[in-house]
Tab-separated table of C-alpha atoms in Angstrom:
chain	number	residue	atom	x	y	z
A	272	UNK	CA	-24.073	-20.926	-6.552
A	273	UNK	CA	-23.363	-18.523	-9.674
A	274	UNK	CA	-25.199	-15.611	-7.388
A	275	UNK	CA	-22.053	-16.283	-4.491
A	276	UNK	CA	-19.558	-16.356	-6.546
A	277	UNK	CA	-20.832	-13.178	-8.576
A	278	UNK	CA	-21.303	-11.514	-4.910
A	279	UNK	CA	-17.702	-11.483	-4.616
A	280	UNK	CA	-17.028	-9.473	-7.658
A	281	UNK	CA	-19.445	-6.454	-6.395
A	282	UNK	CA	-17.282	-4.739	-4.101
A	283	UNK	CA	-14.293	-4.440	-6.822
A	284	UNK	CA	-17.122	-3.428	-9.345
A	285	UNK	CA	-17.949	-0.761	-6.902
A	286	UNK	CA	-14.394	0.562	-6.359
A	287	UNK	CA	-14.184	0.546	-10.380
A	288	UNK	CA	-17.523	2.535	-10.447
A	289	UNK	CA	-16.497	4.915	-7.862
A	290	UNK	CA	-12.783	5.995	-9.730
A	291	UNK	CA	-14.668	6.220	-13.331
A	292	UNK	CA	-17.353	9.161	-11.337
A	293	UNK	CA	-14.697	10.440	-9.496
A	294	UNK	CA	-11.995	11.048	-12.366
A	295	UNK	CA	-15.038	12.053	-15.049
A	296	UNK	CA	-16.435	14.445	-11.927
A	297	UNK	CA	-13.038	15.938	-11.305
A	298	UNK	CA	-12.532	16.293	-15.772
A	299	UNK	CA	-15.989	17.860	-16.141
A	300	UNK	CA	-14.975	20.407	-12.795
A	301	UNK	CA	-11.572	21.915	-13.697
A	302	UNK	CA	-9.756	22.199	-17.105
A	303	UNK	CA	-6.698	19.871	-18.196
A	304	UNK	CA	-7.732	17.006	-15.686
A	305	UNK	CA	-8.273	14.672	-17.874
A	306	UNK	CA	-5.025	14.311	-19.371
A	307	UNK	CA	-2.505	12.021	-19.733
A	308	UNK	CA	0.040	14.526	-17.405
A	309	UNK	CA	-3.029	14.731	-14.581
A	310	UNK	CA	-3.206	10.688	-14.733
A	311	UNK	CA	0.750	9.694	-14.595
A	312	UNK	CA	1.293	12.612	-12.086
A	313	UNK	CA	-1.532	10.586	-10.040
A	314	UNK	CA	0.549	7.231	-10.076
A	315	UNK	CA	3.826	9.090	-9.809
A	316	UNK	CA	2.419	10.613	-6.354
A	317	UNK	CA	1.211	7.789	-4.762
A	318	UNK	CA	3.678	5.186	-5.654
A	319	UNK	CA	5.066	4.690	-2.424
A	320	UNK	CA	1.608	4.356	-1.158
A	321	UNK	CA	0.910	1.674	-3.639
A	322	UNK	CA	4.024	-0.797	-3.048
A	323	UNK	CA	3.052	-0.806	0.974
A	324	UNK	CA	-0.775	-1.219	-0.308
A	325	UNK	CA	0.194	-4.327	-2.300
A	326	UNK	CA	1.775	-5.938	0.775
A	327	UNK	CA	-1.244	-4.854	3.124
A	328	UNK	CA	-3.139	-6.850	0.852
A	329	UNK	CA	-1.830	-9.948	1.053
A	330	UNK	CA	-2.090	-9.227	5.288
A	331	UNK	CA	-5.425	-8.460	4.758
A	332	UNK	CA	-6.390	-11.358	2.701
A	333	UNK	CA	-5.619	-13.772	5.457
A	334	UNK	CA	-7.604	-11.589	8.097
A	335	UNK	CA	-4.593	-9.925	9.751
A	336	UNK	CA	-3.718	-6.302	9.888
A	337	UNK	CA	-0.476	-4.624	9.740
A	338	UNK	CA	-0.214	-0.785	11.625
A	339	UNK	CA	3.729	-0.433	11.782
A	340	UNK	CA	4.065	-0.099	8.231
A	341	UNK	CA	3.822	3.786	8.531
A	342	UNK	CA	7.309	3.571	11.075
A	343	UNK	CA	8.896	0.941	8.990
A	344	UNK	CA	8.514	3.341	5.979
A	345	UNK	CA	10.019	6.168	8.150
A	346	UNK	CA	12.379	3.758	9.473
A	347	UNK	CA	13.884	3.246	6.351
A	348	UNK	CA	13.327	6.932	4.719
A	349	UNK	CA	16.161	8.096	7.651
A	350	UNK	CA	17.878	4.941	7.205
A	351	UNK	CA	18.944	5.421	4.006
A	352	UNK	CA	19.191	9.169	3.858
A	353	UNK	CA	21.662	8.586	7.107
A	354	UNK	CA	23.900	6.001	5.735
A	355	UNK	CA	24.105	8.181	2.571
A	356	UNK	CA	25.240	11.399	4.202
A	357	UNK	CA	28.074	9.275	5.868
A	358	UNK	CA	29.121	8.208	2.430
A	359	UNK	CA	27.618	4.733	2.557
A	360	UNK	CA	26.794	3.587	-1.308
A	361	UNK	CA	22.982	4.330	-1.605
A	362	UNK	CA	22.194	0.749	-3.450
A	363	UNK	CA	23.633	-0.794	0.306
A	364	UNK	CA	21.599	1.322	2.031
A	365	UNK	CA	18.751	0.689	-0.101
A	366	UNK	CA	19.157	-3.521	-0.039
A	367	UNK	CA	19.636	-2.870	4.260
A	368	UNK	CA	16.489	-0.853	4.832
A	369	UNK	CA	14.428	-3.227	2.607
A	370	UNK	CA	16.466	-6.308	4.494
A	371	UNK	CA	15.533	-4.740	7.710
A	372	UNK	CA	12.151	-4.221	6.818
A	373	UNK	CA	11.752	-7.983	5.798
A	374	UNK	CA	12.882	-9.107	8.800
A	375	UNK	CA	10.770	-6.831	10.954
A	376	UNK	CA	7.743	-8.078	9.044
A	377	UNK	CA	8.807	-11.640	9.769
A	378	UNK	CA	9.505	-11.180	13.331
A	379	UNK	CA	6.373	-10.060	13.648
A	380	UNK	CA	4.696	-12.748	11.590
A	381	UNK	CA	6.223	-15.155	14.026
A	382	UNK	CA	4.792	-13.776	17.044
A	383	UNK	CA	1.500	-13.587	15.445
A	384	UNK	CA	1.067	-17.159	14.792
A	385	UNK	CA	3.885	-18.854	17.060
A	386	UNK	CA	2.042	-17.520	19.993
A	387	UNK	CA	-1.234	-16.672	18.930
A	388	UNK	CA	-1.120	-12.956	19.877
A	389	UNK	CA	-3.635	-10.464	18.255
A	390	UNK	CA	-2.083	-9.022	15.047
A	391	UNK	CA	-3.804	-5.870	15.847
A	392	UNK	CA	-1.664	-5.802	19.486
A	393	UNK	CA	0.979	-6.837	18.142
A	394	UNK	CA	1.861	-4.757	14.824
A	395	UNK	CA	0.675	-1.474	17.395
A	396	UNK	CA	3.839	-2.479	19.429
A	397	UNK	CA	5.914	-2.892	16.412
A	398	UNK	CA	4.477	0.648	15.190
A	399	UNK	CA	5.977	2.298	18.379
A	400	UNK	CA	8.980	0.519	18.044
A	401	UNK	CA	10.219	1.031	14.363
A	402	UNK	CA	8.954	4.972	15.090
A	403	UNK	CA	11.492	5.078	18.191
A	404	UNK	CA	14.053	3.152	15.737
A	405	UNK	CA	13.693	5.802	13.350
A	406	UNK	CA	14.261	8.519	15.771
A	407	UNK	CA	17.019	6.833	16.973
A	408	UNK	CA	18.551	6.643	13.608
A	409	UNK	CA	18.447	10.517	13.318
A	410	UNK	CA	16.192	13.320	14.927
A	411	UNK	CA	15.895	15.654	12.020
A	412	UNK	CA	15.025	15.239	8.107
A	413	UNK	CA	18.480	14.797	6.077
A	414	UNK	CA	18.377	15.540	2.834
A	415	UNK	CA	19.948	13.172	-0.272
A	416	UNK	CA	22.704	15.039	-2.414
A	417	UNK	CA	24.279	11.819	-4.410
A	418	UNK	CA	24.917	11.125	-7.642
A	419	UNK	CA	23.160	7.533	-7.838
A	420	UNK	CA	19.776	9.615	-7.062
A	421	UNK	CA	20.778	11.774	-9.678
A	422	UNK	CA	21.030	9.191	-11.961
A	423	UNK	CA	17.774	7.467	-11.252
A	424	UNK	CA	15.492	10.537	-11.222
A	425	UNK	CA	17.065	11.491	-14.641
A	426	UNK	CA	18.091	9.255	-16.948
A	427	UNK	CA	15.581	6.080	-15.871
A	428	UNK	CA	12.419	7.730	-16.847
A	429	UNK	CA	9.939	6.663	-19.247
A	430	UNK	CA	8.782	9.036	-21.749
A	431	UNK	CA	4.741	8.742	-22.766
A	432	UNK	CA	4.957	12.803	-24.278
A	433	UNK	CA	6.485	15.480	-24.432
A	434	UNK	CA	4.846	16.728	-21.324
A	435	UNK	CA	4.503	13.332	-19.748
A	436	UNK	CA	6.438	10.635	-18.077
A	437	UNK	CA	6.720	7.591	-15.292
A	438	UNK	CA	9.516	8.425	-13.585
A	439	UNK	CA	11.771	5.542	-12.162
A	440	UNK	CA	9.644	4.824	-8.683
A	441	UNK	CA	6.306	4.540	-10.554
A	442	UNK	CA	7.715	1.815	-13.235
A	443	UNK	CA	8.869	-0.189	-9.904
A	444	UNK	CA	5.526	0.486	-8.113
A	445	UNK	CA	3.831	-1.038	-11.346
A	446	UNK	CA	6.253	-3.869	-11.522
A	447	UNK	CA	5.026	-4.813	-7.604
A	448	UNK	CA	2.192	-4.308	-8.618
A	449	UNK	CA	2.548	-7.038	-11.798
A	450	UNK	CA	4.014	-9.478	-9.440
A	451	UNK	CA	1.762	-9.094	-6.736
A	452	UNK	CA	-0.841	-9.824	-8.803
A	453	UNK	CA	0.259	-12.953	-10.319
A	454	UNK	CA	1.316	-14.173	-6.731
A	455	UNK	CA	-1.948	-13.862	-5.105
A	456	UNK	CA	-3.890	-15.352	-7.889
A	457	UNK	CA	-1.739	-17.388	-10.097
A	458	UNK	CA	0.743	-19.129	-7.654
A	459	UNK	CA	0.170	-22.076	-4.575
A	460	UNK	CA	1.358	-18.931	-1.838
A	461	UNK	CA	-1.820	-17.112	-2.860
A	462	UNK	CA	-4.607	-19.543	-2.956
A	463	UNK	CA	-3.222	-20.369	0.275
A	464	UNK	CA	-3.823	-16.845	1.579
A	465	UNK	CA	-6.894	-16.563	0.538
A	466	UNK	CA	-7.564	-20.238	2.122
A	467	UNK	CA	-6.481	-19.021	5.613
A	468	UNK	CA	-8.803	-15.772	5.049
A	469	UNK	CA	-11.580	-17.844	4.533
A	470	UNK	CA	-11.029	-20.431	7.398
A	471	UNK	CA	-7.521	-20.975	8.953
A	472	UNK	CA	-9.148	-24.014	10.702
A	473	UNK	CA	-10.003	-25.423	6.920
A	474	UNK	CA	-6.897	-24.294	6.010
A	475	UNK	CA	-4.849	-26.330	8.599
A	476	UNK	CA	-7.221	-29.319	7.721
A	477	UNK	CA	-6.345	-29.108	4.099
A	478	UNK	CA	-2.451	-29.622	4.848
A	479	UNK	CA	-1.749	-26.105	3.955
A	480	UNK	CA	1.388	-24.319	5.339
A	481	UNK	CA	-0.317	-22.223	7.552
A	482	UNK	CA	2.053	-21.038	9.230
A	483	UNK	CA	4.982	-20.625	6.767
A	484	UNK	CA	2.473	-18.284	4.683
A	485	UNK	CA	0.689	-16.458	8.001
A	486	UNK	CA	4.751	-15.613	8.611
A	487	UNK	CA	5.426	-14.955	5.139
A	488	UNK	CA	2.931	-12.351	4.726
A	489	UNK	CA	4.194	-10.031	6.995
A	490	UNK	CA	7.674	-10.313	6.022
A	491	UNK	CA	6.257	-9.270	2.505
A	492	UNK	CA	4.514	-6.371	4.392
A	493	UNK	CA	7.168	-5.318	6.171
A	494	UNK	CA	9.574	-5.402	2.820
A	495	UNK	CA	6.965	-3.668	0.726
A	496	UNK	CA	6.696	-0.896	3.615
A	497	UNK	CA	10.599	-0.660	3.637
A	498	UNK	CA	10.651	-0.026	-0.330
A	499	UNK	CA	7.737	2.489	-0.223
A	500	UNK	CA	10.222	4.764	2.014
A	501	UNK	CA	13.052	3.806	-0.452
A	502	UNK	CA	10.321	5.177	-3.244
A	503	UNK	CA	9.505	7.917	-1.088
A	504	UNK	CA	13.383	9.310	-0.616
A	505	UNK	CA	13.378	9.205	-4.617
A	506	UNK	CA	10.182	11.400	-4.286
A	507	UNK	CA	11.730	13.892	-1.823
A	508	UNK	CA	15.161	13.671	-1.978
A	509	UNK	CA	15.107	13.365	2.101
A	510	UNK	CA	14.516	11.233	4.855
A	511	UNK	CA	12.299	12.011	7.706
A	512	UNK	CA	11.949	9.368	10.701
A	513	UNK	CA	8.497	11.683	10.609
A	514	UNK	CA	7.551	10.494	7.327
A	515	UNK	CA	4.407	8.309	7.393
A	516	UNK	CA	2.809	9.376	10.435
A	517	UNK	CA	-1.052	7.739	9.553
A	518	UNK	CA	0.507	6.051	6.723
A	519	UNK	CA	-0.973	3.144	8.098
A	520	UNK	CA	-4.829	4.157	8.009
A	521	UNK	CA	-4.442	5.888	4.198
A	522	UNK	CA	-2.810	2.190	3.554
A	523	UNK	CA	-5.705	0.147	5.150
A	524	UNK	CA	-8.285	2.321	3.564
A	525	UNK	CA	-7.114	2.109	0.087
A	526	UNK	CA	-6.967	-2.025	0.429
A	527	UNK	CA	-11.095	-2.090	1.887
A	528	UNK	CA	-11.939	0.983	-0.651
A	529	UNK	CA	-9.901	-1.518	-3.048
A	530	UNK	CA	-12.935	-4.168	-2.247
A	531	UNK	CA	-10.610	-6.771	-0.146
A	532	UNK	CA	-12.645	-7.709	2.979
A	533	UNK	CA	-11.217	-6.969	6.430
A	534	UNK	CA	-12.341	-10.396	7.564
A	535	UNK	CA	-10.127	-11.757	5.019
A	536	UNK	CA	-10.176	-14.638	1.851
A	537	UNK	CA	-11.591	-12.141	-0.689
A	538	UNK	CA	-9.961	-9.329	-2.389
A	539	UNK	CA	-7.939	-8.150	-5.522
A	540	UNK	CA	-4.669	-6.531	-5.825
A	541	UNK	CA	-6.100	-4.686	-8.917
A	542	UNK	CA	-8.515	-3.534	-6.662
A	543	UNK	CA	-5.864	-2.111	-4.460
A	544	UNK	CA	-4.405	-0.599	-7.524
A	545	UNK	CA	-7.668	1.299	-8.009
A	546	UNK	CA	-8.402	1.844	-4.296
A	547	UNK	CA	-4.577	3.882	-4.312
A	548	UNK	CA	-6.076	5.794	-7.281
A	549	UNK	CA	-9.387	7.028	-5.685
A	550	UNK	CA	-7.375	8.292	-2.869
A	551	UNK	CA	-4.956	10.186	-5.792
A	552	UNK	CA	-8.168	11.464	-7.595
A	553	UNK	CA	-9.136	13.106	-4.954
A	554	UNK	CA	-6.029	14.615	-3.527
A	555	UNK	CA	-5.081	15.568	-6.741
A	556	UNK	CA	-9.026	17.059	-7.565
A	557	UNK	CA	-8.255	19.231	-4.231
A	558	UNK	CA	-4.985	20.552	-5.565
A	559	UNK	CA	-6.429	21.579	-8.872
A	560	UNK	CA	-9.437	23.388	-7.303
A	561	UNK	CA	-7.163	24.937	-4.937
A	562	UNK	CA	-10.257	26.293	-2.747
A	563	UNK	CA	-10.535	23.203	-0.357
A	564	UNK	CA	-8.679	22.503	2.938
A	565	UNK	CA	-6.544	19.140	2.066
A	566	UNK	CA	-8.547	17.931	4.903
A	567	UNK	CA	-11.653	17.183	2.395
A	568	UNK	CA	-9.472	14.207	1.369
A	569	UNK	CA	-9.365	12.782	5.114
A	570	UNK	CA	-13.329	13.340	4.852
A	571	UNK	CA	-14.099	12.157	1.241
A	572	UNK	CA	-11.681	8.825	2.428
A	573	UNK	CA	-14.043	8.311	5.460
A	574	UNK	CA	-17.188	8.153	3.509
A	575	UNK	CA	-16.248	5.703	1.219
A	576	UNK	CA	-14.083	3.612	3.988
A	577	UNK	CA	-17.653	3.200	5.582
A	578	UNK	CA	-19.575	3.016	2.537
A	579	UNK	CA	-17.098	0.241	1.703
A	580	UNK	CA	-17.306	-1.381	5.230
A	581	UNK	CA	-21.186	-1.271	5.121
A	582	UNK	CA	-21.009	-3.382	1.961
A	583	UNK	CA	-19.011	-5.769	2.990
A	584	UNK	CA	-21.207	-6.487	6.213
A	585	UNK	CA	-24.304	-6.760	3.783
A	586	UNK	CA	-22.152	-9.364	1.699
A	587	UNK	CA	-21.044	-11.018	4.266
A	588	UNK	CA	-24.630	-11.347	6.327
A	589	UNK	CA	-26.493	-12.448	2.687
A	590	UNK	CA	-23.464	-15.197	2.128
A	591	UNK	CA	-23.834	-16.043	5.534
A	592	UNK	CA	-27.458	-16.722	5.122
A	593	UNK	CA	-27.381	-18.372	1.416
A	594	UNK	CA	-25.319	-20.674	3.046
């Protein structure tokens, strides 16, 4: 029994392993990496692909899969940057787009379960749709002159140095972060995710809300993939209804290189967390060396998605068989 339940802990070991090599590899290799600049810039970055990670996790968990969350990000990137250029206050264009977003999730969540179509099908569908939505918004980038920006990306940082701060969007990525951690482990919503990854069937038999929470996690999906574009126009000062085009695999790889399991009912969100941050080290490892076509990072990604994958299958196969 105590060799299961440690089993489960191995592929979030393994994700922990990998970021310590990669981030002492990457110090040892080029001057001024390991610093406390290098590490915030590496959360700053990525915080937008974070916030969506934290929903995909929670799709994940219950052995769905989400691939429209790249078009609702640029969805809402063009949304907002639209409605601000017409003079539209940016905090109602912000509280729209995420709106929008929840209720694209949810609309999705319903088909899903009302009518037992293939998450995979149907989020593929919803990824061609939110894309056409977002060229329908506007066909070119716009970019974000307003004062409420202003005021964000100046005066709501957080000072670690001289050198070194979190600017607003990574505090708010680390606060979703914080609460999506304490709702998949610490609340009755998460141990019922992870009860429907493990066996919906057990699930329903249990008198869990299947349903309600199969729904509910793609509304949370589809919110946390609206407010990664709302990070990302912070980021950029633009919208794009470009943005995020395979957003969607960089998203799914950093929840399996995070150790969740793609057939769903194990997984962390801190493992996420550190899943985001191998995909940082290594983008921002190519930047520093400066040698390297970005496309290592697409390569370096794919080895550890199937090193990750391979794992997984070897857990699953020896639980399988214990049992």
């Amino acid at each position: 029994m105590n060799a299961i339940f440690n089993r489960k802990y191995i592929p979030l070991f393994a994700t922990a392993a990998v970021l310590i090599v990669l981030y002492t590899i990457a110090s040892v290799l080029y001057d001024n990496f390991f610093s406390v600049l290098t590490m915030t810039n590496i959360l700053s970055d990525n915080a937008y692909l974070g916030v969506i990670a934290v929903g995909m996790t929670f799709v994940i968990l219950t052995g769905g899969i989400d691939l429209s969350v790249g078009s609702v990000f640029a969805f809402s990137t063009i949304l907002i940057a639209s409605m601000a250029e017409k003079g539209y206050s940016p905090p109602l264009a912000i509280l729209l787009a995420v709106f929008l977003g929840l209720i694209f999730g949810l609309f999705q969540g319903i088909l899903i379960h009302k009518f037992k179509m293939q998450p995979f099908l149907v989020t593929l569908g919803g990824m061609f749709f939110a894309r056409g939505a977002a060229f329908m918004v506007n066909m070119e980038s716009i970019g974000i002159s307003n004062k409420f920006y202003d005021w964000v990306l100046d005066d709501l940082n957080l000072w670690i140095n001289s050198e070194a701060f979190l600017p607003a969007s990574t505090i708010f990525f680390l606060i979703v972060f914080v609460i999506g951690m304490y709702v998949a482990h610490l609340t009755r919503f998460g141990r019922s995710v992870y009860a429907i990854g493990g066996s919906e069937d057990s699930a329903l038999l249990m008198g869990l809300p299947v349903g309600i929470v199969k729904v509910a996690v793609y509304g949370i999906c589809g919110m946390c993939s609206a407010l990664g574009g709302v990070l990302y126009t912070f980021f950029t000062g633009s919208g794009n209804p470009s943005n995020g085009v395979g957003l969607e695999l960089d998203v799914i790889a950093s929840v399996v290189i995070g150790g969740t399991l793609l057939s769903g009912g194990v997984g962390y969100v801190v493992g996420t967390l550190m899943g985001v941050l191998i995909y940082g080290t290594i983008q921002c490892a190519l930047m520093f060396d400066g040698r390297l076509n970005s496309w290592w990072l697409r390569i370096a990604i794919g080895v550890l998605l199937l090193i990750f994958i391979l794992m997984q299958r070897v857990l699953t196969r020896s639980s399988e068989s214990d049992a």
